[in-house]
mmCIF file of N, CA, C and O in Angstrom:
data_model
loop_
_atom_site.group_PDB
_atom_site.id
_atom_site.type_symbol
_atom_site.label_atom_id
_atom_site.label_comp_id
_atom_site.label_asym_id
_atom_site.label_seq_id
_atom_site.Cartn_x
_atom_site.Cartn_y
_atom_site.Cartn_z
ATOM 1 N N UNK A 1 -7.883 -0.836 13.306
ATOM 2 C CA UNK A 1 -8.211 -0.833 11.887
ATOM 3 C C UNK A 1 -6.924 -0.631 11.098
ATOM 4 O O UNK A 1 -6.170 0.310 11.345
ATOM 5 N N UNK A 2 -6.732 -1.352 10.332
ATOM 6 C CA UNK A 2 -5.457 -1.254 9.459
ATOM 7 C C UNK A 2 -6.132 -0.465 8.050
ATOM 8 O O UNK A 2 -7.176 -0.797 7.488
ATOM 9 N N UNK A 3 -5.076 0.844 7.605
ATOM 10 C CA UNK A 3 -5.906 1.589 6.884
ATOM 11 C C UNK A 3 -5.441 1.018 5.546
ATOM 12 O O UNK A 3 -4.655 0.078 5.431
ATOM 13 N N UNK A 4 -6.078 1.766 4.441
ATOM 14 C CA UNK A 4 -5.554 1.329 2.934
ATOM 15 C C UNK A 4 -5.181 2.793 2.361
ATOM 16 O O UNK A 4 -5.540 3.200 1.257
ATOM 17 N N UNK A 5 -4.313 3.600 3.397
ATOM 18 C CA UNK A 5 -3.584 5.131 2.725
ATOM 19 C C UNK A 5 -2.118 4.661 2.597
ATOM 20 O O UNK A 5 -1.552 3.895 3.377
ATOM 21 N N UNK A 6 -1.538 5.289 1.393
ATOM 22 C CA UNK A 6 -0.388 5.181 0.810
ATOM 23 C C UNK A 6 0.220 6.876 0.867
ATOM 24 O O UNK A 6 -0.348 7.947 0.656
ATOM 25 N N UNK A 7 1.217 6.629 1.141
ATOM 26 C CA UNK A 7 2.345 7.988 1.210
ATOM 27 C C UNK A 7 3.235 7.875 0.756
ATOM 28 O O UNK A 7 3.965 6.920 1.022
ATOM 29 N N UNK A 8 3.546 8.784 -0.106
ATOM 30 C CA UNK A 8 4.981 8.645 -1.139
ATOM 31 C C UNK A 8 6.025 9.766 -0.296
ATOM 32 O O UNK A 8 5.550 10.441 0.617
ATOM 33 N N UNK A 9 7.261 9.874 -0.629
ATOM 34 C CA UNK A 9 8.440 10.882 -0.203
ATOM 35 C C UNK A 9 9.290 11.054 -1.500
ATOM 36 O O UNK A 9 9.732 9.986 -1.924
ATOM 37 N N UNK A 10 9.534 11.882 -2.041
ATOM 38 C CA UNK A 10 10.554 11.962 -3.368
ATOM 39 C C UNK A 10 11.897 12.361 -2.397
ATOM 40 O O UNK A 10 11.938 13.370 -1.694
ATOM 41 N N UNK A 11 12.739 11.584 -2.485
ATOM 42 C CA UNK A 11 13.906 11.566 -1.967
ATOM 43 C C UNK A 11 14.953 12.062 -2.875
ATOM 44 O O UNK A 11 16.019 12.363 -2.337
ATOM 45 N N UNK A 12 14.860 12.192 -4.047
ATOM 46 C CA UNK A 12 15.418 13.413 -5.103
ATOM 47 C C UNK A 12 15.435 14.603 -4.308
ATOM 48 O O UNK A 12 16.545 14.998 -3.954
ATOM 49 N N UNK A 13 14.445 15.239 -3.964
ATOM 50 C CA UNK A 13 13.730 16.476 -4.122
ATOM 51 C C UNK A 13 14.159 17.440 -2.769
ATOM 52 O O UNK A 13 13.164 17.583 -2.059
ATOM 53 N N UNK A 14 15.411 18.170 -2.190
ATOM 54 C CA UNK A 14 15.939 18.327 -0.939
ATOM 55 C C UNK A 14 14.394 18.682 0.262
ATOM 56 O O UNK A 14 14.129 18.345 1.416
ATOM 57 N N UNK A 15 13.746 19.450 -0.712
ATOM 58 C CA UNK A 15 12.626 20.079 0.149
ATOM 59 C C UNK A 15 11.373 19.434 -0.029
ATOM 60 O O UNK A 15 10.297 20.029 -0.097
ATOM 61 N N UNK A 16 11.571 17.925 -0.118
ATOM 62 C CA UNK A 16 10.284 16.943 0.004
ATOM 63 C C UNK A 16 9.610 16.445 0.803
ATOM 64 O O UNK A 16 9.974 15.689 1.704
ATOM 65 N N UNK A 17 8.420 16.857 0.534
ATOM 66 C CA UNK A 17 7.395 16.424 1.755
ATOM 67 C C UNK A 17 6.051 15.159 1.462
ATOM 68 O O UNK A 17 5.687 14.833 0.332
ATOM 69 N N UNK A 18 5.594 14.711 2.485
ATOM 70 C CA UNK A 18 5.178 13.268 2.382
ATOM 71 C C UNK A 18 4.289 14.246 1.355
ATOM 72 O O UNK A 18 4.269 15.476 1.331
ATOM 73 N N UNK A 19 3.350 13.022 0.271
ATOM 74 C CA UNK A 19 2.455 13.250 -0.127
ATOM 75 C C UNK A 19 1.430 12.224 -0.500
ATOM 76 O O UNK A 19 2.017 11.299 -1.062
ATOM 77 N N UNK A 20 -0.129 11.957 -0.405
ATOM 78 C CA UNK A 20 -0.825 10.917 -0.379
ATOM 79 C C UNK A 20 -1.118 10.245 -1.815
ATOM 80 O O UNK A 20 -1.565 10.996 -2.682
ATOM 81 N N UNK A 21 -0.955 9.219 -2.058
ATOM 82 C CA UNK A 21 -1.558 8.850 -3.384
ATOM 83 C C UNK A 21 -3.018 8.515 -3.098
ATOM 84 O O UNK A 21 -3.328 9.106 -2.063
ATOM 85 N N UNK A 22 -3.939 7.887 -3.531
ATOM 86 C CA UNK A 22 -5.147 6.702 -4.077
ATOM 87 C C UNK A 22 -4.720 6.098 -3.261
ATOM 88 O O UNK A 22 -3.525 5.882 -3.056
ATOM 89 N N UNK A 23 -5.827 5.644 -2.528
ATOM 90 C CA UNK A 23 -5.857 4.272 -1.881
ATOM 91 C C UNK A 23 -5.861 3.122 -2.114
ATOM 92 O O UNK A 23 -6.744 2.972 -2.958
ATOM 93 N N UNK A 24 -5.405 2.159 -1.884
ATOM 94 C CA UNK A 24 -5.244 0.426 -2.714
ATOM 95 C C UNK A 24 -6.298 0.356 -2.873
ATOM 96 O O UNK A 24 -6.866 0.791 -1.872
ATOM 97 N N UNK A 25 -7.301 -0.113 -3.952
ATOM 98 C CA UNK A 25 -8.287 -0.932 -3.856
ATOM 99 C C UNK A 25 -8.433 -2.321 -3.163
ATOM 100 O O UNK A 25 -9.463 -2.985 -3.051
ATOM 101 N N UNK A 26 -7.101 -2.632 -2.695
ATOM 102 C CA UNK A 26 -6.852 -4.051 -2.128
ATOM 103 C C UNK A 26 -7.536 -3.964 -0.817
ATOM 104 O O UNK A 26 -7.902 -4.965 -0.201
ATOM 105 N N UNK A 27 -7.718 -2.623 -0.361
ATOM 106 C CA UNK A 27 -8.117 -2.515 1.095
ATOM 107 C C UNK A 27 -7.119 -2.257 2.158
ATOM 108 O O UNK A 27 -5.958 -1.963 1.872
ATOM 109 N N UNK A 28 -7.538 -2.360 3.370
ATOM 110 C CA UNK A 28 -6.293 -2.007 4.259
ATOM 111 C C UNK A 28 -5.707 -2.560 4.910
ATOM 112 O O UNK A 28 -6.269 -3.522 5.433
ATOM 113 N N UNK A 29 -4.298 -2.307 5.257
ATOM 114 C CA UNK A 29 -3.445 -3.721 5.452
ATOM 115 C C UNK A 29 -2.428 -3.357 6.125
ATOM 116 O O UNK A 29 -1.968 -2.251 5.841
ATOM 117 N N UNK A 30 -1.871 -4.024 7.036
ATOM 118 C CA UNK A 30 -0.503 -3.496 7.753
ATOM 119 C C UNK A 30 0.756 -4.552 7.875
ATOM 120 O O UNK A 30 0.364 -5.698 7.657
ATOM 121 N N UNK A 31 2.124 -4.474 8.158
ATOM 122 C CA UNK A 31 2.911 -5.576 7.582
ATOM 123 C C UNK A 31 3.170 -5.655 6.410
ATOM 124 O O UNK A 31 4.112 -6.444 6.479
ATOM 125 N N UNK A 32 3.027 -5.391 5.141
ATOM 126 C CA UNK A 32 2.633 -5.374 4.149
ATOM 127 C C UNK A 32 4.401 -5.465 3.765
ATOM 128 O O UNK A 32 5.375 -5.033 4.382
ATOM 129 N N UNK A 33 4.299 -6.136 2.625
ATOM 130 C CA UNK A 33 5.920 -5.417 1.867
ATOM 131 C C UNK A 33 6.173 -4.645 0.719
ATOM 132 O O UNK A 33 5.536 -4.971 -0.283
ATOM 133 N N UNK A 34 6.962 -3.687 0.624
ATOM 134 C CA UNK A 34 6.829 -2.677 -0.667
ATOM 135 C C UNK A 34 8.117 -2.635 -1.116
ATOM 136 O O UNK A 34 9.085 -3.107 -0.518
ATOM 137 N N UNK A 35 8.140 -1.814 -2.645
ATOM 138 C CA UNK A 35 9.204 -1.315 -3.309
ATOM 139 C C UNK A 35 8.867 -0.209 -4.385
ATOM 140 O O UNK A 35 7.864 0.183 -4.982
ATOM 141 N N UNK A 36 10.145 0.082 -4.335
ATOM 142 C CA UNK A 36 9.817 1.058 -5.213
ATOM 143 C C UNK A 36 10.972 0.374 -6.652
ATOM 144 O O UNK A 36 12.026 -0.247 -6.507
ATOM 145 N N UNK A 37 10.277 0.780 -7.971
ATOM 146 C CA UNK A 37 11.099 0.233 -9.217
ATOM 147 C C UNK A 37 10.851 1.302 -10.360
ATOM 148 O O UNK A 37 9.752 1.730 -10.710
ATOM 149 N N UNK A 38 12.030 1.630 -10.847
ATOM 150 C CA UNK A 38 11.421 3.224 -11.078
ATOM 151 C C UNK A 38 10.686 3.926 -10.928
ATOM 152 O O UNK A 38 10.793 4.556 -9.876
ATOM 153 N N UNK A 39 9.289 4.333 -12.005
ATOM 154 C CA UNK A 39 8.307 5.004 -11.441
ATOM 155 C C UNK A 39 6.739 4.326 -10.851
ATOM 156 O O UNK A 39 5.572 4.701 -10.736
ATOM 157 N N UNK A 40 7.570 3.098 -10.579
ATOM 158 C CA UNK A 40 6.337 2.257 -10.191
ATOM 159 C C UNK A 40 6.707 1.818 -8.873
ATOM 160 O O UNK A 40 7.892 1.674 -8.574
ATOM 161 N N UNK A 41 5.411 1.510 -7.754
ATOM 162 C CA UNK A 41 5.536 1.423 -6.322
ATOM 163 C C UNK A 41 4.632 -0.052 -6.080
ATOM 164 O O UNK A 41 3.418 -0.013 -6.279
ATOM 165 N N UNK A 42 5.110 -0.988 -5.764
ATOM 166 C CA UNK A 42 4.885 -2.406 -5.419
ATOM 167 C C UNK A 42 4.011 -2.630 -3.695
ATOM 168 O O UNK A 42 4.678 -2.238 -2.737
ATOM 169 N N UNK A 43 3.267 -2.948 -3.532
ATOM 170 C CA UNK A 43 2.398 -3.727 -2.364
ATOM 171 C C UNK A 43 2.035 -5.086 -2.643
ATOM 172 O O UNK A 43 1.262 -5.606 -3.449
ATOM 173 N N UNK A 44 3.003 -5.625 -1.526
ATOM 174 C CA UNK A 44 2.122 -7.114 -1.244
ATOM 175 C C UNK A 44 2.088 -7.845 -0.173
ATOM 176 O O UNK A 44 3.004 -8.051 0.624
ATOM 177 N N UNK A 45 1.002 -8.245 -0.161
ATOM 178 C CA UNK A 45 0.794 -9.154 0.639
ATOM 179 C C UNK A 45 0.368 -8.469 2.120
ATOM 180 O O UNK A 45 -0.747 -7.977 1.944
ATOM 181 N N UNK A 46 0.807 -8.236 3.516
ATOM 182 C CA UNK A 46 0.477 -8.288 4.647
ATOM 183 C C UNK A 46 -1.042 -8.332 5.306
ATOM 184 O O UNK A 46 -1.810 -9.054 4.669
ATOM 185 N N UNK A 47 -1.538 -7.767 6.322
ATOM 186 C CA UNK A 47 -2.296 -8.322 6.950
ATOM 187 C C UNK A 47 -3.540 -7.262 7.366
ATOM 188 O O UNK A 47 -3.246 -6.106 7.672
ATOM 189 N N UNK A 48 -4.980 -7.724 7.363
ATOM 190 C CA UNK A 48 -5.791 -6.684 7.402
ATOM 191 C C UNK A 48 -6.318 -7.207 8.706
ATOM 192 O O UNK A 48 -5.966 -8.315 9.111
ATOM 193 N N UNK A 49 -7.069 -6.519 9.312
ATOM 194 C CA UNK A 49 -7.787 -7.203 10.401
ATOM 195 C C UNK A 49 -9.435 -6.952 10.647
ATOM 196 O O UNK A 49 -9.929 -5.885 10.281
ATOM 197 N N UNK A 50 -9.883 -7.517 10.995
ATOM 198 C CA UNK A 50 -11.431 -8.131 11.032
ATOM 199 C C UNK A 50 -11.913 -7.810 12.154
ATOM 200 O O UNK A 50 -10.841 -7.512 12.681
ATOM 201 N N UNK A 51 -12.945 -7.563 13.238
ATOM 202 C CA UNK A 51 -13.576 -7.775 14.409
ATOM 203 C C UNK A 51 -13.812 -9.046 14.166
ATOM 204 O O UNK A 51 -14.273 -9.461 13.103
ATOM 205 N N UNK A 52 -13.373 -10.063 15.587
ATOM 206 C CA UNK A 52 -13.823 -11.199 16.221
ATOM 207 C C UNK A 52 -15.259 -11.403 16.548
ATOM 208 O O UNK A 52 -16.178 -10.588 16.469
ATOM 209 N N UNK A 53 -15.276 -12.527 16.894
ATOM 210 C CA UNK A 53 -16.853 -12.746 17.602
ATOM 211 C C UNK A 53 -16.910 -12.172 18.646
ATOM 212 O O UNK A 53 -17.906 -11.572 19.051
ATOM 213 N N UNK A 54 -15.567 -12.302 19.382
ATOM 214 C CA UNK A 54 -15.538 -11.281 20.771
ATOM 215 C C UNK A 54 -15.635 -9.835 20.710
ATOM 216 O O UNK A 54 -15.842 -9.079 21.659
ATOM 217 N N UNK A 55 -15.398 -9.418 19.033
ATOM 218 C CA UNK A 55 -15.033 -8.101 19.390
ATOM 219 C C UNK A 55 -13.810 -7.491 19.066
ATOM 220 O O UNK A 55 -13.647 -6.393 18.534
ATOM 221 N N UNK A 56 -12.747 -8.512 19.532
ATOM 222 C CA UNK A 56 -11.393 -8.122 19.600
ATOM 223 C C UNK A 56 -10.960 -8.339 17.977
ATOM 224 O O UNK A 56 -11.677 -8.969 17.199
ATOM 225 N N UNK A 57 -9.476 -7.621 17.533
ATOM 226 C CA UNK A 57 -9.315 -8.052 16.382
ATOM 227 C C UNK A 57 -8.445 -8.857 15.716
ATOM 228 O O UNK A 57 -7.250 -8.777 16.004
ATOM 229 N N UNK A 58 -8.862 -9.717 14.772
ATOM 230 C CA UNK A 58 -8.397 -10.719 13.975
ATOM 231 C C UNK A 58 -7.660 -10.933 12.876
ATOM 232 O O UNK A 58 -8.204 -10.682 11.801
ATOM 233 N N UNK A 59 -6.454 -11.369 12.873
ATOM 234 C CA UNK A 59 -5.954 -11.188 11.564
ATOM 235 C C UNK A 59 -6.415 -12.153 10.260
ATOM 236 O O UNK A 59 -6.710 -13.347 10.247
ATOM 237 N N UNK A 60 -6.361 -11.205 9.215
ATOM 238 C CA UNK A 60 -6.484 -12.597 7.924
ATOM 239 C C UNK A 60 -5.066 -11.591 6.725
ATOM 240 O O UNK A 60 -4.845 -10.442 6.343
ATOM 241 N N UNK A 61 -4.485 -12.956 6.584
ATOM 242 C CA UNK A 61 -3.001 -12.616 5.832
ATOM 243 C C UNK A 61 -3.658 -12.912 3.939
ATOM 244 O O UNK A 61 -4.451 -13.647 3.351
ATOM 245 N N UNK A 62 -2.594 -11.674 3.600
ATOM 246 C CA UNK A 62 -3.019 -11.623 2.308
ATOM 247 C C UNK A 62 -2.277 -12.043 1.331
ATOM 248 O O UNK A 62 -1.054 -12.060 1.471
ATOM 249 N N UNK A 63 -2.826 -12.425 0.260
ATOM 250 C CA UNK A 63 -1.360 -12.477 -0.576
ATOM 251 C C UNK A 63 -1.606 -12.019 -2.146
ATOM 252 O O UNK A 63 -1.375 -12.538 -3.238
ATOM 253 N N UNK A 64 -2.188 -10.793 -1.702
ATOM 254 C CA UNK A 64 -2.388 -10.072 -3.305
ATOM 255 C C UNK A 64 -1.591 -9.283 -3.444
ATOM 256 O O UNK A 64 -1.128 -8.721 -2.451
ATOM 257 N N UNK A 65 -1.145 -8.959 -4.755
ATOM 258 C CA UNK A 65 0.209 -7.718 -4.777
ATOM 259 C C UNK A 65 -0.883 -6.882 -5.531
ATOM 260 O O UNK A 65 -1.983 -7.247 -5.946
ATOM 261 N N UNK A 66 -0.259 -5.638 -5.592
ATOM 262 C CA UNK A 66 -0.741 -4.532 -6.584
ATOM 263 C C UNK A 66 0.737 -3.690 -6.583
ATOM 264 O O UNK A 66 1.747 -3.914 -5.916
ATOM 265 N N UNK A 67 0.426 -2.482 -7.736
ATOM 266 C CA UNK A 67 1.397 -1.900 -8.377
ATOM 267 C C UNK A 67 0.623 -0.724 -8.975
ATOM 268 O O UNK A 67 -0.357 -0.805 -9.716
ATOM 269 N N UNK A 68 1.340 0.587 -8.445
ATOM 270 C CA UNK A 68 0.447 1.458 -9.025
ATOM 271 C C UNK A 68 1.667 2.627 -9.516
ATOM 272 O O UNK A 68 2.790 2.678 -9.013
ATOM 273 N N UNK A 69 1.268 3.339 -10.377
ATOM 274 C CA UNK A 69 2.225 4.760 -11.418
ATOM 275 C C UNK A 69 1.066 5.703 -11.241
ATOM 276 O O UNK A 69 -0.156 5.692 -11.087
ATOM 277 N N UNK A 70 2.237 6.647 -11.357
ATOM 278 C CA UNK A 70 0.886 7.721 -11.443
ATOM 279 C C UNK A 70 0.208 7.573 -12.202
ATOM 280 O O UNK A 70 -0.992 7.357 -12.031
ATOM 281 N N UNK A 71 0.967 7.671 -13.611
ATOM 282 C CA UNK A 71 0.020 7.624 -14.728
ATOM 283 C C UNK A 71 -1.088 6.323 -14.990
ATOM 284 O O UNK A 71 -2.163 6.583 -15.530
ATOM 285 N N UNK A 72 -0.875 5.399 -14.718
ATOM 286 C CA UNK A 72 -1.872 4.524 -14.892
ATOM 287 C C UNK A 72 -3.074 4.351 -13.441
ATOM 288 O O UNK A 72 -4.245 3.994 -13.573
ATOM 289 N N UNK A 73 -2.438 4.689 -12.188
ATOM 290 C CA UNK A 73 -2.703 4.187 -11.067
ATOM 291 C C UNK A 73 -2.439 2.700 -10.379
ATOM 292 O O UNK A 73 -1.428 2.000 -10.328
ATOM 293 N N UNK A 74 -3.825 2.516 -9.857
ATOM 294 C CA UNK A 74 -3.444 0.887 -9.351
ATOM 295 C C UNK A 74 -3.743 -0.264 -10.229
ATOM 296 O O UNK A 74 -4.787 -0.334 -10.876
ATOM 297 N N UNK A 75 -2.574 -1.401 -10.250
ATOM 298 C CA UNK A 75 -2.818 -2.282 -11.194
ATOM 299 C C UNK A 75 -2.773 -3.939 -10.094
ATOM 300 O O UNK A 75 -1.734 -4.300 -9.542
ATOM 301 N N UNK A 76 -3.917 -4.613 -10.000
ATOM 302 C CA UNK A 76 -3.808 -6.012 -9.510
ATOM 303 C C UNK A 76 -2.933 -6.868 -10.464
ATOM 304 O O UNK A 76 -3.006 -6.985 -11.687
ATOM 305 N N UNK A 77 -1.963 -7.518 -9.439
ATOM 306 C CA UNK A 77 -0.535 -8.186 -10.181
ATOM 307 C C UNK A 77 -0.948 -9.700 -9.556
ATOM 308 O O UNK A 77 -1.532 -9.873 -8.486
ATOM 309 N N UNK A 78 -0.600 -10.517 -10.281
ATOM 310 C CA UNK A 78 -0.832 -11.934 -9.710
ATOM 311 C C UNK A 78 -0.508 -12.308 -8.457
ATOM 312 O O UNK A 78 0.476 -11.646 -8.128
ATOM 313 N N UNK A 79 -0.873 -13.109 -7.504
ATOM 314 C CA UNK A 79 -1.172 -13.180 -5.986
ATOM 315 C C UNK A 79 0.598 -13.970 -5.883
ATOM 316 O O UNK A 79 1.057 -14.316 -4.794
#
């Protein structure tokens, strides 16, 4: 299962420790590519996976970005 949890690190901060934001509404995804741009944190695109007919699991590739701030949260950005 590829999850949809996000973890931030303030790399300012000497004594910083991970901390969780909101989960994408995009769902969960692994591969994925990110950035950070000032106080805003970028996701896009990578790959979630499905159960097969067999069972086993399947990829389907994404190509939605989102962008989330604290203050606003998550924002869907054009694909």
């Amino acid at each position: 299962v590829a999850l949809d949890r996000v973890w931030t690190l303030n790399l300012r901060e000497q004594s910083a420790k991970w901390q969780s934001i909101p989960a994408c509404p995009g769902g969960g995804r692994m591969l994925a590519m990110a950035a950070a741009v000032g106080d805003e944190f970028w996701l896009v695109g990578g790959v979630s996976l499905q159960a097969g007919a067999d069972g086993k699991p399947v990829r389907t590739y994404r190509a939605d970005a989102w962008k989330y701030t604290a203050k606003s949260g998550w924002q869907r950005l054009a694909d």
